[in-house]
mmCIF file of C-alpha atoms in Angstrom:
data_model
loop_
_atom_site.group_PDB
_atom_site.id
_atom_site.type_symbol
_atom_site.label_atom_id
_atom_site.label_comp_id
_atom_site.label_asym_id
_atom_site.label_seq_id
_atom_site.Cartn_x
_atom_site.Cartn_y
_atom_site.Cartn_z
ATOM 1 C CA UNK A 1 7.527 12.043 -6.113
ATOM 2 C CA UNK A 2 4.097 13.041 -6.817
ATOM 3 C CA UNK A 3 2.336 14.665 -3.846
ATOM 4 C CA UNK A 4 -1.097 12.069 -4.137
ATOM 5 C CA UNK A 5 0.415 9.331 -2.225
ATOM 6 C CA UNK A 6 -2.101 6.103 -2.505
ATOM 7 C CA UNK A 7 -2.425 3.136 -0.318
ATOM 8 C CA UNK A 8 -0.678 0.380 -0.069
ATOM 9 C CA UNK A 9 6.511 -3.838 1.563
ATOM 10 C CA UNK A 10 9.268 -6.971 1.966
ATOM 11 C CA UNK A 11 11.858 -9.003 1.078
ATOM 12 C CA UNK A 12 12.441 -9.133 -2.443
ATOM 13 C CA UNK A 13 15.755 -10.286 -3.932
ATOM 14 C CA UNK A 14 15.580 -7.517 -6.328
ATOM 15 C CA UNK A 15 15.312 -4.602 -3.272
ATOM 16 C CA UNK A 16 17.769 -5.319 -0.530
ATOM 17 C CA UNK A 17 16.161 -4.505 2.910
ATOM 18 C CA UNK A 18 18.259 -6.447 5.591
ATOM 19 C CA UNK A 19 17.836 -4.602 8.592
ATOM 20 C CA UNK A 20 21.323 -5.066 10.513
ATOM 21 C CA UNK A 21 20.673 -7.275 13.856
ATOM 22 C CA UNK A 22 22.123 -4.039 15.803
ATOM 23 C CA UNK A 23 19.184 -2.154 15.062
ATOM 24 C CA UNK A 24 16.371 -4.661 14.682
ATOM 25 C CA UNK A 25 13.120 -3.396 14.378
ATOM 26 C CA UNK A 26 10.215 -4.621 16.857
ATOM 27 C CA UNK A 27 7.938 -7.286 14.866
ATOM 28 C CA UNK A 28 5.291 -4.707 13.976
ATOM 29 C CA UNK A 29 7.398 -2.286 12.591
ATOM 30 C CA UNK A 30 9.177 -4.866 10.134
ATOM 31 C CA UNK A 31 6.663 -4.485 7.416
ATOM 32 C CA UNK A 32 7.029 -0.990 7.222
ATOM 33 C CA UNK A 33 10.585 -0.788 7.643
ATOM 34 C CA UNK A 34 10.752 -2.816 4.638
ATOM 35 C CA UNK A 35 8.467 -0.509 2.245
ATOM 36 C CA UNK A 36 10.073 2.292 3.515
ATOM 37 C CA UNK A 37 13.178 0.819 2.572
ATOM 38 C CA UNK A 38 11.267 -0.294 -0.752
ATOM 39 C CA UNK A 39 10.121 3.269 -1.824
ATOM 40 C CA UNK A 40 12.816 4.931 -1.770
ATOM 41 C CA UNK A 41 14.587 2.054 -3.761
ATOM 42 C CA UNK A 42 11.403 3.095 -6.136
ATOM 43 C CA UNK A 43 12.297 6.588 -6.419
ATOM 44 C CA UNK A 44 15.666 6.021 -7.537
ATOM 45 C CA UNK A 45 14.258 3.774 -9.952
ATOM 46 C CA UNK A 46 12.158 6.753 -11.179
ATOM 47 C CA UNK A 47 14.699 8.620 -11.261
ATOM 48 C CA UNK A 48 17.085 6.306 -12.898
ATOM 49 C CA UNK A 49 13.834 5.927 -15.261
ATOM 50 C CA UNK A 50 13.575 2.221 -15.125
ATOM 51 C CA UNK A 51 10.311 1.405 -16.824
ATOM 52 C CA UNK A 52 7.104 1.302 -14.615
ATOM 53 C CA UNK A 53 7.031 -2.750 -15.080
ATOM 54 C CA UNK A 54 10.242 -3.144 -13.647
ATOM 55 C CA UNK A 55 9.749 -1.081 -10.942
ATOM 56 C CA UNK A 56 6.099 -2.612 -10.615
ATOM 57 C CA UNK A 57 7.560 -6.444 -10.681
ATOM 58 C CA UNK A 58 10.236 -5.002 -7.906
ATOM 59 C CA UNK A 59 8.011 -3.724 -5.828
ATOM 60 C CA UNK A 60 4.870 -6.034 -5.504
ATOM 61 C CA UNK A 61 6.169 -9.082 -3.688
ATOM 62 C CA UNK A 62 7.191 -6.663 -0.760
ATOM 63 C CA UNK A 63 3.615 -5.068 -0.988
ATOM 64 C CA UNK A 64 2.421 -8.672 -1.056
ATOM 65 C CA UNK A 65 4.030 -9.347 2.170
ATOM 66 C CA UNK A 66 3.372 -6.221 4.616
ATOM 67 C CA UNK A 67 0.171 -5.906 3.525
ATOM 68 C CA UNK A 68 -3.283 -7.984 4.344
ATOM 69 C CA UNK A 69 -4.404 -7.050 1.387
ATOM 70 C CA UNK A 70 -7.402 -9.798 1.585
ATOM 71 C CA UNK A 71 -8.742 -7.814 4.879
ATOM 72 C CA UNK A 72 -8.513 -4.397 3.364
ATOM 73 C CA UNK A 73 -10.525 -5.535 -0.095
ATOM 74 C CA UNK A 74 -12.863 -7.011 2.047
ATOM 75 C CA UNK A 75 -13.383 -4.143 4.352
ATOM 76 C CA UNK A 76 -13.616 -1.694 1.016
ATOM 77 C CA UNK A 77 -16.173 -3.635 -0.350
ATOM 78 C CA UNK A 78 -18.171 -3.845 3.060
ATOM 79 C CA UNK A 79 -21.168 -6.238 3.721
ATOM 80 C CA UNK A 80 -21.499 -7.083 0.505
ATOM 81 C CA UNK A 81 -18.293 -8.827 -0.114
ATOM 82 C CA UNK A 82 -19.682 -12.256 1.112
ATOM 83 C CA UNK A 83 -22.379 -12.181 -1.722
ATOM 84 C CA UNK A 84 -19.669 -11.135 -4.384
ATOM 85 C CA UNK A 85 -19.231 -14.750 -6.503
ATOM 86 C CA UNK A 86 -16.273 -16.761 -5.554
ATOM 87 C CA UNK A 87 -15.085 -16.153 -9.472
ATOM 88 C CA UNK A 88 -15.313 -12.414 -9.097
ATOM 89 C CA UNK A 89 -13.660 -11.723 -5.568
ATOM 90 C CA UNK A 90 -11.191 -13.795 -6.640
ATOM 91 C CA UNK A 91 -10.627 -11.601 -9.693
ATOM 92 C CA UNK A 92 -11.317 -8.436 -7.543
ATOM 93 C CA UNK A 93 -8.037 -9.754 -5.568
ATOM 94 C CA UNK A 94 -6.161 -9.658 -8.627
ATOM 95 C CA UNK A 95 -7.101 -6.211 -9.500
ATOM 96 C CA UNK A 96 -6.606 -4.742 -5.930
ATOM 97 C CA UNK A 97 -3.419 -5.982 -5.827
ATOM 98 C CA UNK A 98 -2.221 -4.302 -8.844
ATOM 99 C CA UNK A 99 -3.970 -1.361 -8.093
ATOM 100 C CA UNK A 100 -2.277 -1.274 -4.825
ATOM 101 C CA UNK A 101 1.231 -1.980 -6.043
ATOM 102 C CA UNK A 102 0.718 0.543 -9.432
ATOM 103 C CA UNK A 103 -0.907 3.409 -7.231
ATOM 104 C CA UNK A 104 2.567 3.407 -5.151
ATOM 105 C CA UNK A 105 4.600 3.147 -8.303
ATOM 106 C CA UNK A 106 2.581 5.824 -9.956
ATOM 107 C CA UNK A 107 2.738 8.047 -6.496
ATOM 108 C CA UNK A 108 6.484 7.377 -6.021
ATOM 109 C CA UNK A 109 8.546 7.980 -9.000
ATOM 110 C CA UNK A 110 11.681 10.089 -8.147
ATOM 111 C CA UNK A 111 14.118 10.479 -5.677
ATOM 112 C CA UNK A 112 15.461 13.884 -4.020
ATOM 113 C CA UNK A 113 16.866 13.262 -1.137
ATOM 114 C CA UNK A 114 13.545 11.708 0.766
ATOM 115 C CA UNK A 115 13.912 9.714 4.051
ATOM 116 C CA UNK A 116 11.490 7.989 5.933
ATOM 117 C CA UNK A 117 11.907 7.981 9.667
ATOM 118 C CA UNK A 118 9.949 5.440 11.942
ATOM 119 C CA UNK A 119 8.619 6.994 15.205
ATOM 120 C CA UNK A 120 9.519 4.896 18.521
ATOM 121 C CA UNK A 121 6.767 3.989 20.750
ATOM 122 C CA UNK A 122 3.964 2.046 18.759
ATOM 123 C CA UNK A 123 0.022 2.839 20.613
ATOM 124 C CA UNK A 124 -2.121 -0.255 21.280
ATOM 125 C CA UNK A 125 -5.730 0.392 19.845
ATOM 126 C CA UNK A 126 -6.740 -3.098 21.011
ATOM 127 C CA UNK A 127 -4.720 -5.978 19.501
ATOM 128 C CA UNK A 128 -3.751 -3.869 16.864
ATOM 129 C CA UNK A 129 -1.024 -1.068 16.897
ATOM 130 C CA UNK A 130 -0.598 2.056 15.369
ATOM 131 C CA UNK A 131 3.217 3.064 14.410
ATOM 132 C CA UNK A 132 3.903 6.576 13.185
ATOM 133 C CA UNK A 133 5.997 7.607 10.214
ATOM 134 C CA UNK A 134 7.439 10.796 8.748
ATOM 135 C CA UNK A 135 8.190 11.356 5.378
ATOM 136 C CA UNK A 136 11.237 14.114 5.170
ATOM 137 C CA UNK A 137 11.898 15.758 2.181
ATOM 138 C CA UNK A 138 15.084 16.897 1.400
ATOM 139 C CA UNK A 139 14.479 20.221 2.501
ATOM 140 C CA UNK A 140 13.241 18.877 6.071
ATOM 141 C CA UNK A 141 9.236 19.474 5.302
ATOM 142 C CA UNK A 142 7.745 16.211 7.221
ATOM 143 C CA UNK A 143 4.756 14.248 5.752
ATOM 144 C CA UNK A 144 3.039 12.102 8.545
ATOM 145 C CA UNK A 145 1.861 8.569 7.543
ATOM 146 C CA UNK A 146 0.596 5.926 10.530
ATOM 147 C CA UNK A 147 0.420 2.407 10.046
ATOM 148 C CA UNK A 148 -2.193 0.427 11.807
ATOM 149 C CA UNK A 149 -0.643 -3.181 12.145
ATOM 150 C CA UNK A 150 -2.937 -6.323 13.218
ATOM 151 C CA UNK A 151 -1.064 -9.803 14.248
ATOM 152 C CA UNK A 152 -2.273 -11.805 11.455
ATOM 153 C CA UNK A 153 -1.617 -15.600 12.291
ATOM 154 C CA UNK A 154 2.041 -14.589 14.443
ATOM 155 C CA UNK A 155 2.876 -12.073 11.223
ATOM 156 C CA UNK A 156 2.164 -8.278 11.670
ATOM 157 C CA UNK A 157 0.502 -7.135 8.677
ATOM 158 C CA UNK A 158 -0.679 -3.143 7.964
ATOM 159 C CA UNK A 159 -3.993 -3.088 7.168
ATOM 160 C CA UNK A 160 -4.586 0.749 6.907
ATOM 161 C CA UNK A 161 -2.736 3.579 6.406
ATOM 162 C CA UNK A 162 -3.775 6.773 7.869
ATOM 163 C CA UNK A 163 -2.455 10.168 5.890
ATOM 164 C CA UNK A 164 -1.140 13.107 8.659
ATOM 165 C CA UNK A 165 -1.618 10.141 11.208
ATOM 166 C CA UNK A 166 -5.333 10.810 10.729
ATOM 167 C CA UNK A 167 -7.351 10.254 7.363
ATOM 168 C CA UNK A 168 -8.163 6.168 7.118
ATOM 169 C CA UNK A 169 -6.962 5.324 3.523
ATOM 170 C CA UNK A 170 -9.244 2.000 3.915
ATOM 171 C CA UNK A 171 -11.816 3.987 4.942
ATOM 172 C CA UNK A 172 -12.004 6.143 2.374
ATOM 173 C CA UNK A 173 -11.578 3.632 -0.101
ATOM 174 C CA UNK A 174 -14.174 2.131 1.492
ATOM 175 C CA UNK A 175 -16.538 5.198 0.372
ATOM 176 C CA UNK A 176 -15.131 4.601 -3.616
ATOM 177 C CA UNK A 177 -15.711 1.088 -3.430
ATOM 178 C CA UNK A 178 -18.867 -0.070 -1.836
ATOM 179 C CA UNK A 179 -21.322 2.192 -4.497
ATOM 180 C CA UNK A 180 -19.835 -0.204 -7.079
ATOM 181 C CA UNK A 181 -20.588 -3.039 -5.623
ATOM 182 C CA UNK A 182 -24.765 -4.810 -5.626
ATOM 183 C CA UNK A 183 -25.891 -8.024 -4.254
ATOM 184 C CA UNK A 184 -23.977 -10.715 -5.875
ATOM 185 C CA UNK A 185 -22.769 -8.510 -8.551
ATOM 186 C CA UNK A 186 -19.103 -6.513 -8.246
ATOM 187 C CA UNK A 187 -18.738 -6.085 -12.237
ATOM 188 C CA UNK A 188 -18.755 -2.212 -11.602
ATOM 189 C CA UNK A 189 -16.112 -2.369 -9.178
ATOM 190 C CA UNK A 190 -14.226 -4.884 -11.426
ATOM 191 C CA UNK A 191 -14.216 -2.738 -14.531
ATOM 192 C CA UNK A 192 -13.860 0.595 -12.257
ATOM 193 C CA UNK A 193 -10.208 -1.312 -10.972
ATOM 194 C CA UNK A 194 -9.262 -2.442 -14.137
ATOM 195 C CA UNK A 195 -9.028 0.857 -15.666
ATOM 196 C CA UNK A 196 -7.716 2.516 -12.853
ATOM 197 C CA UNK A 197 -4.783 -0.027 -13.262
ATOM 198 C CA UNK A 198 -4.354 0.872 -16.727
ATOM 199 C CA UNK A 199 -4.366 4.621 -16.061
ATOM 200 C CA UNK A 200 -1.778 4.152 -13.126
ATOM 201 C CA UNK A 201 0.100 2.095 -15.633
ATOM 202 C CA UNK A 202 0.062 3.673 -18.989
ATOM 203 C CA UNK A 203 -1.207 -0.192 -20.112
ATOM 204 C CA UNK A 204 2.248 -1.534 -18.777
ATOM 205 C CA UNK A 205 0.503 -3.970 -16.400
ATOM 206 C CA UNK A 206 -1.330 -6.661 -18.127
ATOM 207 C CA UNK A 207 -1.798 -9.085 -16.138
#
């Protein structure tokens, strides 16, 4: 796995992440159960060197679901998102979804051994909660990821990750994004995420 791990789980057919009813997780951990579960199904893709559009089709429909990807985007962008035309945040939702789902296939692309273990005890920050996650490599060196989780319509979504349980990813995508973007004009930010897709990618994702 490379060590640049970029933002960005469930219930694909494809990636089988039933949690058994004798360990059911609490509603806001769900979502990240689930990608945990989904990454390190990712890995051994990697490893098993299944293309990057197979493990890209796998794995977006469980990004699609933990994630409120249409809050983050909108918080990236910042003040000016309600100026951006409908034509072009639409499109901008397009490429941040890729870009999300490609950055963790590009970040997460072999398996030795990893776990991911889910902290008890979620902190309330508001209506929002914060659940901590380690990242244990096979020789036991922990990587801490937290997960803030809002209650989006009765469905816990994450809508930032924070990297050693401190460093906003949305937050610092926040600082990439909004120079691109001018008063009813996000055609920087457009072309910046298209070819950031197509790096991530090697051109595999076209659409």
């Amino acid at each position: 796995m490379k060590r640049r791990i970029l933002l960005a789980a469930p219930l694909a057919a494809v990636l089988p992440f039933a949690v058994p009813a004798a360990r059911a997780a609490a509603p806001e951990t769900q979502p990240i159960e689930a990608l945990d579960n989904a990454l390190i199904a990712l890995m051994k893709a990697g490893s098993a060197r299944q293309s990057f559009a197979a493990r890209y089709a796998a794995l977006k429909p469980v990004v699609e679901q933990s994630f409120d990807l249409a809050e983050i985007l909108q918080f990236s962008v910042g003040l000016l998102w309600s100026q951006v035309p409908a034509a072009e945040q639409q499109e901008l939702g397009k490429l941040f979804r890729q870009y999300t789902v490609a950055s963790y296939v590009h970040s997460f692309d072999s398996y030795d051994g990893q776990r991911f273990d889910i902290l008890p005890g979620a902190r309330k920050v508001g209506a929002r909660r914060v659940v901590a996650t380690d990242l244990v490599s096979k020789s036991g060196k922990k990587t801490r990821l937290a997960y803030v989780m809002t209650d989006a319509g009765g469905a816990w979504k994450i809508t930032d990750v924070l990297f050693d349980g401190t460093i906003s990813k949305v937050a610092t995508q926040r600082s990439d994004f909004s120079g691109l973007v001018a008063p009813g004009n996000a055609t920087q930010l457009i072309d910046a995420l298209k070819k950031k897709v197509a790096t991530l990618s090697n051109g595999a994702i076209k659409d």
